[in-house]
XYZ file of C-alpha atoms in Angstrom:
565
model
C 7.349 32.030 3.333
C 10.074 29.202 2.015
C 9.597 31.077 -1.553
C 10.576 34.135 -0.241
C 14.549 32.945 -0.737
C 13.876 32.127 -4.571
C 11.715 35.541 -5.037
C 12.201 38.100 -2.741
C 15.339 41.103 -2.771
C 17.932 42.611 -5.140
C 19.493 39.069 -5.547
C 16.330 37.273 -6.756
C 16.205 39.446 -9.709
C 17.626 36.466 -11.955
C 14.664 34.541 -10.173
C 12.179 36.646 -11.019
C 13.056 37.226 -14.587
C 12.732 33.281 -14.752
C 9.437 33.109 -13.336
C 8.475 36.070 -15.372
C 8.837 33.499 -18.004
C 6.364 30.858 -16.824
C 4.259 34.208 -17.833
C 3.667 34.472 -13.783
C 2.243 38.984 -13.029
C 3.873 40.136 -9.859
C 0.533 38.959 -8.350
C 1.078 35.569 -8.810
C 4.916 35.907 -7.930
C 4.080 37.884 -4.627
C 1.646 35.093 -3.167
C 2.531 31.532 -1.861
C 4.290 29.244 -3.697
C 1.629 25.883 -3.992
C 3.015 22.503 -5.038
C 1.060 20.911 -7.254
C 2.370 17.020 -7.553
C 0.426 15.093 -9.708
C 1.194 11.253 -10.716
C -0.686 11.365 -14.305
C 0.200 8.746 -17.040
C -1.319 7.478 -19.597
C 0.244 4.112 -18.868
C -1.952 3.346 -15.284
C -5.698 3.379 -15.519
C -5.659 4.925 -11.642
C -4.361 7.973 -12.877
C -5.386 8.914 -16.599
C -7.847 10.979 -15.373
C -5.827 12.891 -12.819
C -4.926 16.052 -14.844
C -8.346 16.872 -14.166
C -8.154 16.146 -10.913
C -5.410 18.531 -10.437
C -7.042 21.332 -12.692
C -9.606 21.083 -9.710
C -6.778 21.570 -7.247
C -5.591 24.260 -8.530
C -8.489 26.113 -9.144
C -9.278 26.214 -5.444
C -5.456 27.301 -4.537
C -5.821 30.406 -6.625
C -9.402 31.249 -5.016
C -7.758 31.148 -1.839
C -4.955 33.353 -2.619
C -1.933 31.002 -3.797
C -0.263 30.115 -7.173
C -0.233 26.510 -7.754
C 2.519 25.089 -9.693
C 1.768 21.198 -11.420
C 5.003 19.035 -11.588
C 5.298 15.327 -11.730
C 6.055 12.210 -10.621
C 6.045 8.390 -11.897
C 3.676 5.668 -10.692
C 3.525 1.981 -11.776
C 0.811 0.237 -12.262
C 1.136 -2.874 -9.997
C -1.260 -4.684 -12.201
C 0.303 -4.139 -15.693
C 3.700 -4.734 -14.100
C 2.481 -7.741 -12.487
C 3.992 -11.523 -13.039
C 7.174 -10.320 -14.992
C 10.723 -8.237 -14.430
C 8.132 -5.350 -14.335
C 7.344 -6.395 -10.177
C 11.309 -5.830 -9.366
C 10.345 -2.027 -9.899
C 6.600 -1.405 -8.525
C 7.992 -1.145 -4.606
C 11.197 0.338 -4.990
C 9.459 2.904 -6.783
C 7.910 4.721 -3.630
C 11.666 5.545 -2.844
C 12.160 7.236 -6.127
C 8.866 9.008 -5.798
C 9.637 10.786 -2.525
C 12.824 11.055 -3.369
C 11.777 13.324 -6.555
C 9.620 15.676 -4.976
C 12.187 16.180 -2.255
C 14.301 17.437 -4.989
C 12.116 19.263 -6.766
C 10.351 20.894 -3.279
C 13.821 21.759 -2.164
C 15.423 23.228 -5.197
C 12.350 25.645 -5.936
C 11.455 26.573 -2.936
C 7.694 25.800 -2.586
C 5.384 26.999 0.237
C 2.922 24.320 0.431
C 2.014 20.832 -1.398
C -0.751 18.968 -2.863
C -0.237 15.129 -3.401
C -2.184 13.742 -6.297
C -1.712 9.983 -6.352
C -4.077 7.083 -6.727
C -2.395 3.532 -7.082
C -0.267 1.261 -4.786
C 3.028 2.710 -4.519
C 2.323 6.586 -5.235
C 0.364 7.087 -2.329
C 2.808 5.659 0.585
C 5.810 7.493 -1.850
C 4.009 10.919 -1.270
C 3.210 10.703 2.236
C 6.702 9.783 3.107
C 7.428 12.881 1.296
C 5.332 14.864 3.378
C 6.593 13.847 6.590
C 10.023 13.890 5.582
C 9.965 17.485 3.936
C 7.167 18.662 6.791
C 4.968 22.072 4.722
C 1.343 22.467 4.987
C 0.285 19.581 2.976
C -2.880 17.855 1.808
C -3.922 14.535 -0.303
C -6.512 13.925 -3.074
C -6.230 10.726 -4.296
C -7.926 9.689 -8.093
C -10.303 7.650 -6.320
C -11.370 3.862 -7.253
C -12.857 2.339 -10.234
C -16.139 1.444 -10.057
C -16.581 -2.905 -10.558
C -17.642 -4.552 -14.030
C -20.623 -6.425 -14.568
C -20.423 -10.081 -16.362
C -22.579 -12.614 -16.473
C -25.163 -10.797 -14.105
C -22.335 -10.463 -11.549
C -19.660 -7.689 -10.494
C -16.242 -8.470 -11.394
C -12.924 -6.505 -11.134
C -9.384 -7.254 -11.637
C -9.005 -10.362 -9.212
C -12.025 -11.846 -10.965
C -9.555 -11.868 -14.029
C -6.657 -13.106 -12.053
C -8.844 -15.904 -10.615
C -10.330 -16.958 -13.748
C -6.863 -17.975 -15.285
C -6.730 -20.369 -13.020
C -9.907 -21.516 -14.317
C -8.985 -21.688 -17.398
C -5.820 -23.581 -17.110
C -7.696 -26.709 -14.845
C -10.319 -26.761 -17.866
C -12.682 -25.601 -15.782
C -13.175 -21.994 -18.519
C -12.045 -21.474 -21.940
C -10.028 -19.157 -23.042
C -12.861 -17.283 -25.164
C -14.417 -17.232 -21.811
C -11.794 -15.285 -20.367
C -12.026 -12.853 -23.110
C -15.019 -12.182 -22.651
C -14.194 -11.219 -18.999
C -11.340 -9.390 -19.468
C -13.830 -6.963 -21.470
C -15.824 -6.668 -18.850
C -13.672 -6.248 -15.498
C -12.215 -2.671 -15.513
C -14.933 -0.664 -16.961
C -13.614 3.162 -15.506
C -10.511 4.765 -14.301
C -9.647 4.852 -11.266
C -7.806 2.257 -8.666
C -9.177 -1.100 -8.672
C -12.737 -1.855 -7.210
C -12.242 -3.833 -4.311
C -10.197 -2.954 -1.220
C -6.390 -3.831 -2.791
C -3.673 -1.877 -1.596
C -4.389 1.424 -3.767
C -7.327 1.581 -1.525
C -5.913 0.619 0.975
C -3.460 3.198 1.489
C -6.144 6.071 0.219
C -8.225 4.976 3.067
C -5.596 4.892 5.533
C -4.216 8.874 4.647
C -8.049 9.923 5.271
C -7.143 8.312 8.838
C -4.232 9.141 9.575
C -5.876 13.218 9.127
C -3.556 13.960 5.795
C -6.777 14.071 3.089
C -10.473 15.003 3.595
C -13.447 13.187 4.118
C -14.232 10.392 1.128
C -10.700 10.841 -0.100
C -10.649 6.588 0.201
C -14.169 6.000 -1.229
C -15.199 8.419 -3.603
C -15.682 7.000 -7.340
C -12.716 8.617 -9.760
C -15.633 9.058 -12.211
C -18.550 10.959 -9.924
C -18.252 14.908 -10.319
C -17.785 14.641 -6.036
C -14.450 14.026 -6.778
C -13.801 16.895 -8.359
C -15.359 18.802 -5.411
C -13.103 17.038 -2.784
C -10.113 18.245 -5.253
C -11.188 21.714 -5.111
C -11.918 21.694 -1.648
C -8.255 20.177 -1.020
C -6.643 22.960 -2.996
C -8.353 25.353 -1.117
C -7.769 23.967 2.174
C -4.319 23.464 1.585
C -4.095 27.113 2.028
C -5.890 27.235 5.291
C -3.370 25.210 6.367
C -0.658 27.704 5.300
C -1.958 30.185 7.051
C -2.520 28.211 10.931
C 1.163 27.048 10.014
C -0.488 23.590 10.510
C 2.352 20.804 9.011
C 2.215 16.530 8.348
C 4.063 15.973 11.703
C 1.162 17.818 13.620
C -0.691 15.429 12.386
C 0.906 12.130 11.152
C 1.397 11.135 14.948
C 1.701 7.546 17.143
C -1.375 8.100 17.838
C -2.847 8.929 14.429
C -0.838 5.516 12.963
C -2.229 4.114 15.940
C -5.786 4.682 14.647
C -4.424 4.249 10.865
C -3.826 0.284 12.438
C -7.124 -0.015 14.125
C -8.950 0.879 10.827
C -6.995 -0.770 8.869
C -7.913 -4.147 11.112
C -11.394 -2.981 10.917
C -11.892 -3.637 7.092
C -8.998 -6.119 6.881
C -6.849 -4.025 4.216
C -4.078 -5.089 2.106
C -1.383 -6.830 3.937
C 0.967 -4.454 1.984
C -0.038 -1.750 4.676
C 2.002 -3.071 6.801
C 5.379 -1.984 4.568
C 4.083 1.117 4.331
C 2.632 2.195 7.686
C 6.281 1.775 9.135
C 7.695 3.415 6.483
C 5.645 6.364 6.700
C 6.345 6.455 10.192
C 10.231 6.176 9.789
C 10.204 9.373 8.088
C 8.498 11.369 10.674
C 10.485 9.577 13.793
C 7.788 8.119 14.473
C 8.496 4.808 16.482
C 6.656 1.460 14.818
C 6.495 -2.009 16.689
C 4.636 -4.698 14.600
C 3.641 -6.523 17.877
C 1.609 -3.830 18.553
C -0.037 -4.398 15.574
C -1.706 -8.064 16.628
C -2.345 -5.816 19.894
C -4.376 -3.639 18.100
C -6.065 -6.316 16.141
C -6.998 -8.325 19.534
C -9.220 -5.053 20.732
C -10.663 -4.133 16.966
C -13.094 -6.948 14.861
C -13.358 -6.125 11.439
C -16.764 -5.248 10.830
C -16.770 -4.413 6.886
C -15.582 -7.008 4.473
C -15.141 -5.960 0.753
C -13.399 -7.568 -2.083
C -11.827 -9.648 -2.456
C -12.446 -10.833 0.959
C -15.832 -10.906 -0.081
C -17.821 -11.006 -3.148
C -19.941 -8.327 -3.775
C -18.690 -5.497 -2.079
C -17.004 -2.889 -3.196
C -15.806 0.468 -2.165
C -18.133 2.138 -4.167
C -20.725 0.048 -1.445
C -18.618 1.413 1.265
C -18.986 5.011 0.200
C -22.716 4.996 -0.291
C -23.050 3.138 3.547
C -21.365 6.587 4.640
C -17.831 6.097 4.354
C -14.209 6.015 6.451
C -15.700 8.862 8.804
C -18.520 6.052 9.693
C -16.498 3.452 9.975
C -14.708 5.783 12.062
C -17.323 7.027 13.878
C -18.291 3.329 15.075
C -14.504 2.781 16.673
C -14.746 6.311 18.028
C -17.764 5.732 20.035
C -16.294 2.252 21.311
C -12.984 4.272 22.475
C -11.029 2.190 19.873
C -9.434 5.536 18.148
C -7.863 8.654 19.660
C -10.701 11.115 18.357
C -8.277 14.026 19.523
C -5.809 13.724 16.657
C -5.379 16.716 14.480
C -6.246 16.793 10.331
C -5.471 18.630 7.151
C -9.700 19.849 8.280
C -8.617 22.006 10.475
C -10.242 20.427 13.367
C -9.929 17.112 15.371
C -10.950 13.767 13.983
C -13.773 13.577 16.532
C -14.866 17.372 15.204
C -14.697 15.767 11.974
C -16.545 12.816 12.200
C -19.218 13.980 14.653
C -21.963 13.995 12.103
C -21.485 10.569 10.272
C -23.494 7.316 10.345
C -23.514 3.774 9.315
C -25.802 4.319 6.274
C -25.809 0.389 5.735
C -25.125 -2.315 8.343
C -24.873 -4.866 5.316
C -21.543 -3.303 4.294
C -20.879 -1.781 7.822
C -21.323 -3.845 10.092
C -21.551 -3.064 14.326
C -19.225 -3.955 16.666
C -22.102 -6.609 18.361
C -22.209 -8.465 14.826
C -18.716 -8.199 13.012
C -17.288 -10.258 10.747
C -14.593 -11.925 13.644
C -13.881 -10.782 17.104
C -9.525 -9.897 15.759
C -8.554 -7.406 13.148
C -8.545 -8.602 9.499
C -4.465 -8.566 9.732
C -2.460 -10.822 11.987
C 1.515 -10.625 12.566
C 2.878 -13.958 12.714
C 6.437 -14.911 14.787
C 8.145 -18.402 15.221
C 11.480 -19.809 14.081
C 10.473 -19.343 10.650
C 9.819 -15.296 11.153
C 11.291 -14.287 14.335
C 11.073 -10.862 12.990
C 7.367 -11.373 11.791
C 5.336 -12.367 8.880
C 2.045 -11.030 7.618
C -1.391 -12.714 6.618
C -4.922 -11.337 5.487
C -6.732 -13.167 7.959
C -10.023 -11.315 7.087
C -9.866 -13.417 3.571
C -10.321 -16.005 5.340
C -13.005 -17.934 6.146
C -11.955 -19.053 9.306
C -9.545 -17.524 11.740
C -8.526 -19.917 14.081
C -6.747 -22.556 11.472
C -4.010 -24.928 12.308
C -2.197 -25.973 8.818
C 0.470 -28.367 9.003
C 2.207 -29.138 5.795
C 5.003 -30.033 3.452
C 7.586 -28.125 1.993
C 7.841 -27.149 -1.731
C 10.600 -25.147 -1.936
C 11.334 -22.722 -5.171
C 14.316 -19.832 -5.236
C 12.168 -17.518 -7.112
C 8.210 -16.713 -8.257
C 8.689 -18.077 -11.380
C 9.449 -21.022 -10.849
C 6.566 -21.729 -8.576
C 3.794 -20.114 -10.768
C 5.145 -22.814 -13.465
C 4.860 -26.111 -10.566
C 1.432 -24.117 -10.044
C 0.010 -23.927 -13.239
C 1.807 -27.812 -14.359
C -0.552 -28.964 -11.659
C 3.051 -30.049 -9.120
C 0.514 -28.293 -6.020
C -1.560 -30.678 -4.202
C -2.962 -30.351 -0.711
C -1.680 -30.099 2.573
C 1.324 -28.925 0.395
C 3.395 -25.304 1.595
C 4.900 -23.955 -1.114
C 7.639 -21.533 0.036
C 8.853 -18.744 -2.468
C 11.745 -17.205 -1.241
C 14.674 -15.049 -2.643
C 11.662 -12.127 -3.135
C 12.235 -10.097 -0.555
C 13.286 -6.413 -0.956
C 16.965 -6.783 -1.060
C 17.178 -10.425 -2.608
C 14.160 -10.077 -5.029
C 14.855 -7.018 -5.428
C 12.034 -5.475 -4.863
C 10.154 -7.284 -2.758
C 7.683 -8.491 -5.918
C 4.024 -8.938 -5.356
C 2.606 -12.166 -5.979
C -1.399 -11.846 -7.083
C -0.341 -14.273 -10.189
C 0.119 -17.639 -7.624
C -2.336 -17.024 -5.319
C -5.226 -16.636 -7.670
C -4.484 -19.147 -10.162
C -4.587 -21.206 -6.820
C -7.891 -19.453 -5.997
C -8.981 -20.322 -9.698
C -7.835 -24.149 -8.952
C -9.517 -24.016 -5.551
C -6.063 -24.763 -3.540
C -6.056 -21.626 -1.676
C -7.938 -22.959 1.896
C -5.902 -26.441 1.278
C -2.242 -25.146 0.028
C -0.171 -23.052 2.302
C 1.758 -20.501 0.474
C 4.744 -18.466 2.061
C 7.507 -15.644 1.091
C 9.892 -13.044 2.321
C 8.239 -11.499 -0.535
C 4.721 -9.597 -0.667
C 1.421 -10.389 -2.038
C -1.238 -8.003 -3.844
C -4.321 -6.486 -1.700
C -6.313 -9.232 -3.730
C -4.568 -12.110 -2.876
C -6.696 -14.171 -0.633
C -6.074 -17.782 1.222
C -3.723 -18.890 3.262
C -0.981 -16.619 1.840
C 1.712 -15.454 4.486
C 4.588 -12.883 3.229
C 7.358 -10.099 4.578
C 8.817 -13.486 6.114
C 11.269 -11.528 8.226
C 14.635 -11.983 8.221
C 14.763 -12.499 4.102
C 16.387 -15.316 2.530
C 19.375 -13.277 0.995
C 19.758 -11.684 4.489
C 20.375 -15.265 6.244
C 17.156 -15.948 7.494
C 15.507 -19.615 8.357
C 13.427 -19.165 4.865
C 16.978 -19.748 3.388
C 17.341 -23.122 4.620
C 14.323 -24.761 4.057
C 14.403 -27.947 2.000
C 11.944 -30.009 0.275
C 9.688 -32.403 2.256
C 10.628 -30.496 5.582
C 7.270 -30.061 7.899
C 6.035 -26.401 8.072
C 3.386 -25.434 11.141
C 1.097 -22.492 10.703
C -1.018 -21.756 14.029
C -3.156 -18.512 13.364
C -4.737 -18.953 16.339
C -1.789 -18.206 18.215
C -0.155 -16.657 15.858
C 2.820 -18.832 15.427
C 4.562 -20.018 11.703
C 7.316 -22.737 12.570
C 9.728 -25.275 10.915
C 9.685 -28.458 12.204
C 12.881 -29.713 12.368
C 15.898 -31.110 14.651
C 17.680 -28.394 15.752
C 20.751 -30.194 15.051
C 19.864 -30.072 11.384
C 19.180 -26.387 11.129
C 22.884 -25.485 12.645
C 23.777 -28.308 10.152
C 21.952 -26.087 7.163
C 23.225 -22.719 8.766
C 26.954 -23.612 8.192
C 26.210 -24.200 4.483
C 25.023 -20.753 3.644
C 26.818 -18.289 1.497
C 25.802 -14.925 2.485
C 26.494 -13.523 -1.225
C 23.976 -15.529 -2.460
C 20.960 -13.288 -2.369
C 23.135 -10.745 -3.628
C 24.391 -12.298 -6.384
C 20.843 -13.302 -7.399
C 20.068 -9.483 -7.000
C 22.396 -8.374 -9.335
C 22.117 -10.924 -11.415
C 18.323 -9.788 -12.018
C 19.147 -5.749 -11.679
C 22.821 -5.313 -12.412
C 25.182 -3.611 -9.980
C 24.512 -0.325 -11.451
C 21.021 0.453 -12.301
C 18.961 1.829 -9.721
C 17.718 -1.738 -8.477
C 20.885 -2.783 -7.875
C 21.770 0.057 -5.547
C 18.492 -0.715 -4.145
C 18.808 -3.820 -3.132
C 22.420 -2.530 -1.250
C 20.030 -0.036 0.711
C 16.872 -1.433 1.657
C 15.840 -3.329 4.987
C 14.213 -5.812 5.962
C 10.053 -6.097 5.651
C 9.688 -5.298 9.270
C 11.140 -2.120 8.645
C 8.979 -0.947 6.275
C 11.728 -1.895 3.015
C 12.311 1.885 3.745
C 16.105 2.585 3.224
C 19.372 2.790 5.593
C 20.516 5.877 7.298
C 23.760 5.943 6.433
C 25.488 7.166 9.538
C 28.018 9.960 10.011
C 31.801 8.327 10.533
């Protein structure tokens, strides 16, 4: 056992006498050393209810013979931090949070780990943990929220987004809005609809590393509980077979993570985190493959906000990820032969599930569209890719030709947005947001659904080398790859200049003389996104040696290896 080397001979006697004082018997001290990592706070509605959660955890550790030990990590709420300085911190927070429990796994000298997240940034954080540090490990996720009910609808969180733009075209009052805001988050949990917390929780119950209903479980039904005690105890089982991430987290396994993530068109911010995850466990990651994937997979379940209506709660009662996987399985879409934290492979796992509901899942011979509800975008303006929710779309196969609005920061568009400067056919381009020159690579909800609100967001392009939310909807393209404060074309776009979005073919282009662009090249100062970096983190707070450190989108925003010599 790793614990032996804090516990065991002559020379752990200061050791022991330590852990004597956590009040641990010899019992506890002779058996495996458990992990407990739990992202509580009372600041993120996602995870106030997780100290329960991991009371479940470890209950089942210690009934299959291990001592579980609780520590901590931070987690933003993307939400609350949303639309102010708060968004600088929400992505470069996953560093920080497998960063932590690197230190903390190392220095103690733990046997095996249980992640506890539940919202955006946590859950990417942990698993990158997990591959990089590579002992038995499981996940048990808070689970989502369950959706409001207003006005003889269900509403969530992007219903409250979306009605400020209502509000400000005079279309709602504010008492209105009130009203709503009441109404929309009535549990704990991660939001309703499929946003990037859910995203991700899905995904790690594909990719092998939770159990079954880890994604769609409610945070507030008593099955929750079950899963976490079932996860603690399981965690031990896969002490015992020796049975680590990297057996698990595979090509293959992100392989099928992609083709389920096409199949119910997740949050676009996947895509930052699937490579990242991979990066850690040497795992290669190509985003063409990713539009390769989506060309073989339709999306046959559609859930907020892609839809109204549907939410995962829907998904869970219509059976689930294992029938959603079950459906690609029998169509040879997934490798059923991966291993998972079960024990067994995902086709042993999933043998027994069914569509429960072809409202919410739908089959392959009547899905929502023929591609994936992602598409990777390349042209001049992203020769290194760009990234739209295609499956929030109502139709696939657009051609959108427009005009340039261009703005240096979020800000400053959200105020042209809300001062009514927007019309259509217009493409506003937000750039200076990426991960190095936002810093931190801010999420956008606030723009996109006060254009929702407006009803802009089928007639007004809007584009970034910065990210949006899991609800933003409409023709919203980010991770414009290379960034602005990198050098890349986004940098040198000017007012009035013709953009060309073909998602047919999957092409984003700038229209212009190429005699102009060298023209606009010269001009550039390459300090310039760092200055405007620093200027918003400082040189020597963490998001200023963040911003020295990250990569681009298409890498994942994960960090540089710094190389020996």
């Amino acid at each position: 056992m790793n614990s032996d080397f804090v516990k065991k001979g002559v020379d752990r006697a200061p050791h022991r006498s330590l852990f004597r004082a956590l009040g641990l018997t010899d019992r506890e001290i002779n058996k495996p050393f458990v992990g407990i990592i739990n992202s509580f706070t009372e600041l993120v509605p996602g995870h106030m209810h997780l100290r329960q959660i991991s009371d479940a955890v470890k209950a089942g550790v210690r009934e299959n013979g291990g001592t579980p030990f609780e520590f901590s990590t931070i987690a933003v709420c993307d939400g609350i931090a949303m639309g102010h300085v708060g968004m600088h911190f929400s992505l470069a927070s996953r560093e920080l949070i497998a960063d932590s429990i690197e230190v903390m796994v190392r220095a103690h000298g733990l046997d095996a780990l249980v992640f506890i997240p539940s919202c955006d940034k946590v859950v990417p954080g942990m698993l990158m943990a997990a591959l990089r540090l590579n002992l038995p490990s499981i996940v048990i996720s808070g689970g989502p929220m369950l959706p409001g009910r207003f006005e003889d609808e269900d509403v969530n969180l992007i219903t409250v987004f979306e009605a400020v733009g209502k509000v400000h075209t005079g279309q709602k009052s504010e008492e209105w809005l009130k009203d709503l805001e009441y109404k929309a988050c009535p549990t704990c949990g991660s939001c309703a609809g499929m946003f990037t917390a859910n995203s991700m929780n899905c995904l790690t119950e594909v990719l092998g590393m939770a159990l079954p209903g880890n994604g769609t479980i409610p945070a507030v039904y008593s099955e929750r509980l079950l899963l976490a005690k079932e996860s603690g105890y399981q965690v031990m089982e896969l002490l015992k077979r020796d049975i680590k991430p990297r057996d698990i987290v595979t090509k293959d396994s992100i392989n099928n993570g992609i083709a389920i993530d096409m199949a119910l068109g997740c949050s676009t911010n996947t895509i930052l985190h699937l490579p990242a995850i991979a990066f850690e466990g040497d795992i290669e990651f190509n985003l063409d493959e990713i539009n390769t994937i989506s060309d073989n997979v339709p999306q046959i379940c559609k859930l907020s906000p892609a839809v109204d209506g549907h939410y995962l709660v829907d998904l869970h009662e219509a059976g689930g990820i294992s029938a959603v996987l079950k459906v690609l399985l029998e169509a040879g879409l997934i490798n059923g032969s991966v291993q998972t934290v079960s024990g067994c492979t995902m086709a042993e796992r999933v043998r027994n599930s069914t569509v429960k509901d072809e409202n919410i899942i739908r089959p392959l011979s009547n899905p929502y569209s023929e591609r994936g509800g992602l598409s990777i975008l390349f042209g001049n303006l992203a020769p290194d890719g760009a990234v739209i929710k295609v499956g929030a779309l109502a139709q696939q196969d657009i051609v959108f030709e427009g005009t340039a609005k261009v703005f240096d920061s979020e800000d400053l568009a959200a105020s042209a947005i809300r001062n009514g400067e927007i019309k259509e056919g217009d493409v506003v381009i937000i750039r200076y947001e990426g991960p190095c020159g936002g810093p931190g690579m801010r999420e956008m909800l606030g723009p996109t659904s006060v254009l929702a609100g407006m009803g802009l967001d089928a007639s007004v392009a809007l584009l970034t080398d910065g990210r949006f939310s899991g609800g933003s909807r409409g023709l919203s393209i980010g991770h414009i790859s290379p960034e602005a404060a990198l050098g890349g074309e986004i940098a040198f776009i000017e007012d009035g200049d013709i953009i060309r979005i073909d998602l047919k073919n999957r092409t984003i282009d700038w229209v212009l003389p190429e005699e102009e662009k060298i023209k606009r090249r010269r001009s550039f100062d390459p300090e310039k996104g760092l200055e405007k970096a620093f200027k918003v983190a400082g040189r020597t707070g963490y998001l200023g040696r963040y911003a020295q450190f990250v990569q681009s989108a298409n890498k994942g925003a994960a960090f540089r290896v710094v190389k020996e010599g």
